[in-house]
Coordinates of N, CA, C and O and ligand atoms in Angstrom, one line a residue:
M1039 N 0.9 -1.2 0.0 CA 0.0 0.0 0.0 C 0.9 1.2 0.0 O 1.9 1.3 0.7
K1040 N 0.5 2.2 -0.9 CA 1.3 3.4 -0.9 C 0.5 4.6 -0.6 O -0.7 4.7 -1.0
V1041 N 1.1 5.5 0.2 CA 0.4 6.8 0.6 C 1.4 7.9 0.3 O 2.6 7.7 0.2
C1042 N 0.8 9.1 0.1 CA 1.6 10.2 -0.4 C 1.2 11.5 0.3 O 0.0 11.7 0.5
R1043 N 2.2 12.3 0.6 CA 2.0 13.7 1.1 C 2.7 14.6 0.1 O 3.9 14.4 -0.2
R1044 N 2.0 15.6 -0.3 CA 2.6 16.6 -1.3 C 2.9 17.9 -0.6 O 2.1 18.3 0.3
V1045 N 4.0 18.5 -0.9 CA 4.4 19.8 -0.3 C 4.9 20.7 -1.4 O 5.4 20.3 -2.4
N1046 N 4.9 22.0 -1.1 CA 5.5 23.0 -2.0 C 6.5 23.8 -1.2 O 6.4 24.0 0.0
F1047 N 7.6 24.2 -2.0 CA 8.5 25.2 -1.4 C 9.1 26.0 -2.5 O 9.2 25.5 -3.7
N1048 N 9.4 27.3 -2.2 CA 10.0 28.2 -3.2 C 11.4 28.4 -2.8 O 11.7 28.7 -1.6
A1049 N 12.3 28.3 -3.8 CA 13.7 28.5 -3.5 C 14.4 29.1 -4.7 O 14.0 28.8 -5.8
A1050 N 15.5 29.7 -4.4 CA 16.4 30.3 -5.5 C 17.7 29.4 -5.6 O 18.1 28.8 -4.6
H1051 N 18.2 29.4 -6.8 CA 19.5 28.7 -7.0 C 20.2 29.3 -8.2 O 19.7 30.1 -9.0
R1052 N 21.5 28.8 -8.2 CA 22.3 29.1 -9.4 C 23.1 27.8 -9.7 O 23.7 27.3 -8.7
L1053 N 23.1 27.4 -10.9 CA 23.9 26.2 -11.3 C 25.2 26.7 -11.8 O 25.3 27.3 -12.9
Y1054 N 26.3 26.4 -11.1 CA 27.7 26.7 -11.7 C 28.7 26.0 -10.8 O 28.4 25.5 -9.7
R1055 N 29.9 25.9 -11.4 CA 31.0 25.3 -10.6 C 32.1 26.4 -10.5 O 32.5 27.0 -11.4
K1056 N 32.5 26.6 -9.2 CA 33.5 27.6 -8.9 C 34.8 27.2 -9.7 O 35.6 28.1 -10.0
D1057 N 35.1 26.0 -9.9 CA 36.3 25.6 -10.5 C 36.3 25.6 -12.1 O 37.2 25.2 -12.7
W1058 N 35.2 26.1 -12.7 CA 35.1 26.2 -14.1 C 35.1 27.7 -14.4 O 34.6 28.6 -13.6
S1059 N 35.5 28.0 -15.7 CA 35.5 29.4 -16.2 C 34.1 29.9 -16.4 O 33.2 29.0 -16.5
D1060 N 33.9 31.2 -16.5 CA 32.6 31.7 -16.8 C 32.0 31.2 -18.1 O 30.9 30.8 -18.2
E1061 N 33.0 31.0 -19.1 CA 32.6 30.5 -20.4 C 32.1 29.1 -20.3 O 31.0 28.8 -20.9
K1062 N 32.8 28.3 -19.5 CA 32.4 26.9 -19.4 C 31.0 26.8 -18.7 O 30.1 26.0 -19.1
N1063 N 30.9 27.5 -17.6 CA 29.6 27.5 -16.8 C 28.5 28.0 -17.7 O 27.4 27.3 -17.7
D1064 N 28.7 29.0 -18.5 CA 27.6 29.4 -19.4 C 27.3 28.4 -20.5 O 26.1 28.1 -20.8
A1065 N 28.3 27.7 -21.0 CA 28.1 26.7 -22.0 C 27.3 25.5 -21.5 O 26.4 25.0 -22.1
I1066 N 27.6 25.1 -20.2 CA 27.0 23.9 -19.7 C 25.6 24.3 -19.0 O 24.6 23.6 -19.2
F1067 N 25.6 25.4 -18.3 CA 24.4 25.6 -17.5 C 23.5 26.7 -18.0 O 22.3 26.9 -17.6
G1068 N 24.0 27.5 -19.0 CA 23.1 28.5 -19.7 C 22.5 29.5 -18.7 O 23.1 30.0 -17.8
K1069 N 21.2 29.7 -18.9 CA 20.5 30.6 -18.1 C 20.5 30.3 -16.6 O 20.4 31.2 -15.7
C1070 N 20.7 29.0 -16.3 CA 20.7 28.6 -14.9 C 21.9 29.1 -14.2 O 22.1 28.9 -12.9
N1071 N 22.9 29.6 -14.9 CA 24.1 30.1 -14.4 C 24.0 31.6 -14.1 O 25.0 32.3 -13.8
N1072 N 22.8 32.2 -14.2 CA 22.6 33.6 -13.9 C 23.2 34.0 -12.5 O 22.8 33.4 -11.5
P1073 N 24.3 34.9 -12.5 CA 24.9 35.2 -11.2 C 24.0 35.8 -10.2 O 24.3 35.7 -9.0
N1074 N 22.9 36.3 -10.6 CA 21.9 36.9 -9.7 C 20.8 35.9 -9.3 O 19.8 36.3 -8.6
F1075 N 21.0 34.7 -9.6 CA 20.1 33.6 -9.1 C 18.8 33.7 -9.8 O 18.5 34.6 -10.5
H1076 N 18.0 32.6 -9.7 CA 16.6 32.6 -10.2 C 15.9 31.5 -9.3 O 16.5 30.7 -8.6
G1077 N 14.5 31.6 -9.3 CA 13.8 30.8 -8.4 C 12.9 29.8 -9.1 O 12.6 29.9 -10.3
H1078 N 12.5 28.8 -8.3 CA 11.5 27.8 -8.8 C 10.4 27.6 -7.7 O 10.8 27.7 -6.5
N1079 N 9.2 27.3 -8.1 CA 8.2 26.8 -7.1 C 8.2 25.3 -7.2 O 7.6 24.7 -8.1
Y1080 N 8.9 24.7 -6.3 CA 9.1 23.3 -6.3 C 7.9 22.6 -5.7 O 7.3 23.1 -4.7
V1081 N 7.5 21.5 -6.3 CA 6.5 20.6 -5.7 C 7.1 19.3 -5.5 O 7.8 18.7 -6.3
M1082 N 6.9 18.8 -4.3 CA 7.5 17.5 -3.9 C 6.4 16.5 -3.4 O 5.6 16.9 -2.6
E1083 N 6.5 15.3 -3.9 CA 5.6 14.3 -3.4 C 6.5 13.3 -2.7 O 7.5 12.8 -3.2
V1084 N 6.0 12.9 -1.5 CA 6.7 12.0 -0.6 C 5.8 10.7 -0.5 O 4.7 10.8 0.1
W1085 N 6.3 9.7 -1.2 CA 5.5 8.4 -1.2 C 6.1 7.4 -0.2 O 7.3 7.1 -0.2
I1086 N 5.2 6.9 0.6 CA 5.6 5.9 1.6 C 4.9 4.6 1.2 O 3.7 4.6 1.0
E1087 N 5.7 3.5 1.2 CA 5.1 2.2 1.0 C 5.3 1.3 2.2 O 6.4 1.2 2.7
G1088 N 4.2 0.6 2.6 CA 4.3 -0.3 3.7 C 2.9 -1.0 3.9 O 2.0 -0.8 3.1
D1089 N 2.9 -1.8 5.0 CA 1.7 -2.5 5.2 C 0.7 -1.6 6.1 O 1.2 -0.8 6.8
I1090 N -0.6 -1.9 6.0 CA -1.5 -1.3 6.8 C -1.4 -1.8 8.3 O -1.4 -3.0 8.5
D1091 N -1.2 -0.9 9.2 CA -1.2 -1.3 10.6 C -2.6 -1.7 11.1 O -3.5 -0.9 11.0
P1092 N -2.7 -3.0 11.5 CA -4.1 -3.5 11.8 C -4.7 -2.7 13.0 O -5.9 -2.6 13.1
E1093 N -3.9 -2.1 13.8 CA -4.5 -1.4 15.0 C -5.0 0.0 14.6 O -6.1 0.4 15.0
T1094 N -4.3 0.7 13.7 CA -4.7 2.0 13.3 C -5.4 2.1 12.0 O -6.2 3.1 11.7
G1095 N -5.2 1.1 11.1 CA -5.8 1.2 9.8 C -4.9 2.1 8.9 O -5.3 2.3 7.7
Y1096 N -3.8 2.6 9.4 CA -2.9 3.5 8.6 C -1.7 2.7 8.1 O -1.2 1.8 8.8
V1097 N -1.1 3.2 7.0 CA 0.2 2.8 6.7 C 1.2 3.6 7.5 O 2.1 3.1 8.2
I1098 N 1.0 4.9 7.5 CA 1.7 5.9 8.4 C 0.7 7.0 8.6 O -0.1 7.4 7.8
D1099 N 0.8 7.6 9.8 CA -0.1 8.7 10.2 C 0.4 9.9 9.3 O 1.5 10.4 9.5
L1100 N -0.4 10.4 8.4 CA 0.0 11.5 7.5 C 0.3 12.8 8.2 O 1.0 13.6 7.7
K1101 N -0.3 12.9 9.4 CA 0.0 14.1 10.3 C 1.5 14.0 10.7 O 2.2 15.0 10.7
I1102 N 1.9 12.8 11.1 CA 3.3 12.7 11.5 C 4.2 12.9 10.3 O 5.3 13.5 10.4
L1103 N 3.9 12.3 9.2 CA 4.7 12.5 8.0 C 4.8 14.0 7.6 O 5.8 14.5 7.2
K1104 N 3.6 14.7 7.7 CA 3.6 16.1 7.4 C 4.6 16.9 8.2 O 5.3 17.7 7.7
D1105 N 4.6 16.5 9.5 CA 5.5 17.3 10.4 C 7.0 17.0 10.1 O 7.8 17.9 10.2
I1106 N 7.3 15.7 9.8 CA 8.7 15.4 9.4 C 9.1 16.1 8.2 O 10.2 16.7 8.1
I1107 N 8.2 16.2 7.1 CA 8.5 16.9 5.9 C 8.7 18.4 6.2 O 9.6 19.0 5.6
K1108 N 7.9 18.9 7.0 CA 8.0 20.3 7.4 C 9.4 20.6 8.0 O 10.0 21.6 7.6
E1109 N 9.7 19.8 9.0 CA 11.0 20.0 9.7 C 12.2 19.8 8.8 O 13.1 20.6 8.8
E1110 N 12.2 18.7 8.0 CA 13.4 18.4 7.2 C 13.5 19.1 5.9 O 14.6 19.3 5.4
I1111 N 12.4 19.4 5.2 CA 12.4 19.9 3.9 C 11.9 21.4 3.8 O 12.7 22.3 3.4
V1112 N 10.7 21.6 4.3 CA 10.1 23.0 4.1 C 10.9 24.0 4.9 O 11.3 25.1 4.4
E1113 N 11.2 23.7 6.2 CA 11.9 24.7 7.0 C 13.3 24.9 6.5 O 13.9 26.0 6.7
R1114 N 13.9 23.9 5.9 CA 15.3 23.9 5.5 C 15.4 24.7 4.2 O 16.4 25.5 4.0
F1115 N 14.4 24.5 3.2 CA 14.6 25.0 1.9 C 13.7 26.2 1.5 O 14.0 26.9 0.5
D1116 N 12.5 26.3 2.1 CA 11.5 27.2 1.6 C 11.9 28.7 1.8 O 12.4 29.0 2.9
H1117 N 11.8 29.5 0.8 CA 12.2 30.9 0.8 C 13.7 31.0 1.1 O 14.1 32.0 1.8
K1118 N 14.5 30.1 0.7 CA 16.0 30.1 0.9 C 16.7 30.3 -0.5 O 16.1 29.9 -1.5
N1119 N 17.9 30.8 -0.4 CA 18.8 30.7 -1.6 C 19.6 29.4 -1.3 O 20.4 29.4 -0.4
L1120 N 19.4 28.4 -2.1 CA 20.0 27.1 -1.8 C 21.5 27.2 -1.8 O 22.2 26.5 -1.0
N1121 N 22.1 28.0 -2.7 CA 23.5 28.1 -2.8 C 24.1 28.8 -1.5 O 25.2 28.4 -1.0
L1122 N 23.4 29.8 -1.1 CA 24.0 30.7 0.0 C 23.5 30.3 1.4 O 24.2 30.5 2.3
D1123 N 22.3 29.8 1.5 CA 21.7 29.6 2.8 C 21.7 28.2 3.3 O 21.5 28.0 4.5
C1124 N 22.0 27.3 2.4 CA 21.8 25.9 2.8 C 23.2 25.1 2.7 O 23.7 25.0 1.6
S1125 N 23.6 24.7 3.9 CA 25.0 24.1 4.0 C 25.0 22.8 3.1 O 26.1 22.4 2.7
E1126 N 23.9 22.2 2.9 CA 23.8 21.0 2.1 C 24.4 21.2 0.7 O 24.9 20.3 0.1
F1127 N 24.3 22.5 0.2 CA 24.7 22.8 -1.1 C 26.0 23.7 -1.2 O 26.3 24.3 -2.2
E1128 N 26.7 23.7 -0.1 CA 27.9 24.4 -0.1 C 28.9 23.9 -1.1 O 29.6 24.6 -1.8
N1129 N 28.9 22.5 -1.2 CA 29.9 21.9 -2.2 C 29.1 20.9 -3.1 O 29.7 19.9 -3.5
L1130 N 27.8 21.2 -3.3 CA 27.0 20.4 -4.2 C 26.1 21.3 -5.0 O 25.4 22.2 -4.5
I1131 N 26.1 21.1 -6.3 CA 25.3 22.0 -7.2 C 23.9 21.7 -6.9 O 23.4 20.6 -7.0
P1132 N 23.1 22.8 -6.6 CA 21.6 22.5 -6.3 C 20.7 22.3 -7.5 O 19.8 23.0 -7.7
T1133 N 21.1 21.3 -8.3 CA 20.2 20.8 -9.3 C 19.0 20.1 -8.7 O 19.1 19.7 -7.5
A1134 N 18.0 19.9 -9.5 CA 16.8 19.2 -8.9 C 17.3 17.8 -8.5 O 16.8 17.2 -7.5
E1135 N 18.2 17.2 -9.3 CA 18.7 15.8 -9.0 C 19.3 15.8 -7.6 O 19.1 14.9 -6.8
N1136 N 20.1 16.8 -7.3 CA 20.8 16.9 -6.0 C 19.8 17.3 -4.9 O 19.9 16.8 -3.7
I1137 N 18.8 18.1 -5.2 CA 17.8 18.5 -4.2 C 17.0 17.2 -3.8 O 16.8 17.0 -2.6
I1138 N 16.6 16.4 -4.7 CA 15.8 15.2 -4.4 C 16.7 14.2 -3.7 O 16.2 13.6 -2.7
L1139 N 18.0 14.1 -4.0 CA 18.9 13.2 -3.3 C 19.1 13.6 -1.9 O 18.9 12.7 -1.0
V1140 N 19.4 14.8 -1.7 CA 19.6 15.4 -0.3 C 18.3 15.2 0.5 O 18.3 14.7 1.7
S1141 N 17.1 15.5 -0.1 CA 15.8 15.4 0.6 C 15.5 13.9 1.0 O 15.0 13.6 2.1
W1142 N 15.8 13.0 0.0 CA 15.6 11.6 0.3 C 16.4 11.1 1.5 O 15.9 10.4 2.4
N1143 N 17.7 11.5 1.5 CA 18.5 11.1 2.7 C 18.0 11.7 4.0 O 18.0 11.0 5.0
L1144 N 17.6 12.9 4.0 CA 17.1 13.6 5.2 C 15.8 12.8 5.7 O 15.7 12.6 6.9
L1145 N 14.9 12.5 4.8 CA 13.6 11.9 5.2 C 13.9 10.4 5.6 O 13.3 9.9 6.5
R1146 N 14.8 9.8 4.8 CA 15.0 8.4 5.1 C 15.5 8.2 6.6 O 15.1 7.3 7.2
S1147 N 16.3 9.1 7.0 CA 16.9 9.0 8.4 C 15.8 9.2 9.4 O 16.0 8.9 10.6
R1148 N 14.6 9.8 9.1 CA 13.6 10.0 10.0 C 12.5 8.9 10.0 O 11.6 9.0 10.8
L1149 N 12.6 8.0 9.0 CA 11.5 7.1 8.9 C 11.9 5.7 9.3 O 13.0 5.3 9.2
D1150 N 10.9 4.9 9.8 CA 11.1 3.6 10.2 C 11.6 2.7 9.0 O 11.1 3.0 7.9
E1151 N 12.5 1.8 9.3 CA 13.1 1.0 8.2 C 12.1 0.2 7.5 O 12.3 -0.3 6.3
K1152 N 10.9 -0.1 8.1 CA 9.9 -0.9 7.5 C 9.3 -0.2 6.3 O 8.6 -0.9 5.5
F1153 N 9.4 1.1 6.2 CA 8.8 1.8 5.0 C 9.8 1.9 3.9 O 11.0 2.2 4.0
K1154 N 9.2 1.8 2.6 CA 10.0 2.2 1.4 C 9.7 3.7 1.2 O 8.5 4.1 1.4
L1155 N 10.6 4.4 0.7 CA 10.5 5.8 0.4 C 10.8 6.2 -1.0 O 11.8 5.8 -1.5
K1156 N 9.9 6.9 -1.6 CA 10.1 7.4 -3.0 C 9.7 8.9 -3.0 O 8.7 9.3 -2.5
L1157 N 10.6 9.7 -3.7 CA 10.2 11.1 -3.8 C 10.1 11.5 -5.3 O 10.8 10.9 -6.2
K1158 N 9.1 12.4 -5.6 CA 9.0 13.0 -6.9 C 9.1 14.5 -6.7 O 8.5 15.0 -5.8
L1159 N 9.9 15.1 -7.6 CA 10.1 16.6 -7.5 C 9.8 17.2 -8.8 O 10.3 16.8 -9.8
W1160 N 8.9 18.2 -8.8 CA 8.7 19.0 -10.0 C 9.5 20.3 -9.8 O 9.2 21.1 -8.8
E1161 N 10.4 20.6 -10.7 CA 11.1 21.9 -10.7 C 10.3 22.9 -11.5 O 10.3 24.1 -11.1
T1162 N 9.7 22.4 -12.6 CA 8.8 23.2 -13.3 C 7.7 22.2 -13.7 O 7.8 21.0 -13.4
E1163 N 6.6 22.7 -14.3 CA 5.5 21.9 -14.7 C 6.0 20.7 -15.6 O 5.5 19.6 -15.5
N1164 N 7.1 20.9 -16.3 CA 7.5 19.9 -17.3 C 8.8 19.2 -16.9 O 9.2 18.3 -17.6
N1165 N 9.5 19.7 -15.9 CA 10.8 19.0 -15.5 C 10.5 18.3 -14.2 O 10.4 18.9 -13.1
I1166 N 10.5 17.0 -14.3 CA 10.1 16.1 -13.2 C 11.2 15.1 -12.8 O 11.8 14.5 -13.8
F1167 N 11.4 14.9 -11.6 CA 12.5 14.0 -11.1 C 11.9 13.0 -10.1 O 11.0 13.3 -9.3
E1168 N 12.5 11.8 -10.1 CA 12.0 10.8 -9.1 C 13.2 10.0 -8.6 O 14.2 9.8 -9.3
Y1169 N 13.1 9.7 -7.3 CA 14.2 9.0 -6.6 C 13.7 8.1 -5.6 O 12.8 8.5 -4.8
E1170 N 14.1 6.8 -5.5 CA 13.7 5.9 -4.5 C 14.9 5.1 -3.9 O 14.7 4.0 -3.6
G1171 N 16.0 5.8 -3.8 CA 17.2 5.1 -3.2 C 18.0 4.5 -4.4 O 17.6 4.6 -5.5
L1172 N 19.0 3.8 -4.0 CA 20.0 3.2 -5.0 C 19.3 2.2 -5.9 O 18.5 1.5 -5.4
Ligands
LIG1456 NI1 16.8 26.6 -12.0

């Protein structure tokens, strides 16, 4: 059985490598290398798979999952500049791929081992990412 909680957060980022020239960063990252940053309205789905608890009838209490997502994801990333405000991206380019990977690791550490965890992240309406561990 799979259950899902969806959240939104808004964040700014810039895709570039300090160890590359401006020309190379422009060639690889294009507009995403704008030195003045740009933002996205991210949408994340957190999917939990597990058995129904016969006592509660729940796979997981979605109120508890909501609070974990708020603490680990929303409070960490919402209305932040991912490059400048978030230590997770001090040495990691804040692409959607890396955002979903970091988020998965943060949430995984908070969830019981009995659950499988899958994340989906929309960076734009048309750019969608999914991760469920290795
Ligand atoms: Ni972007």
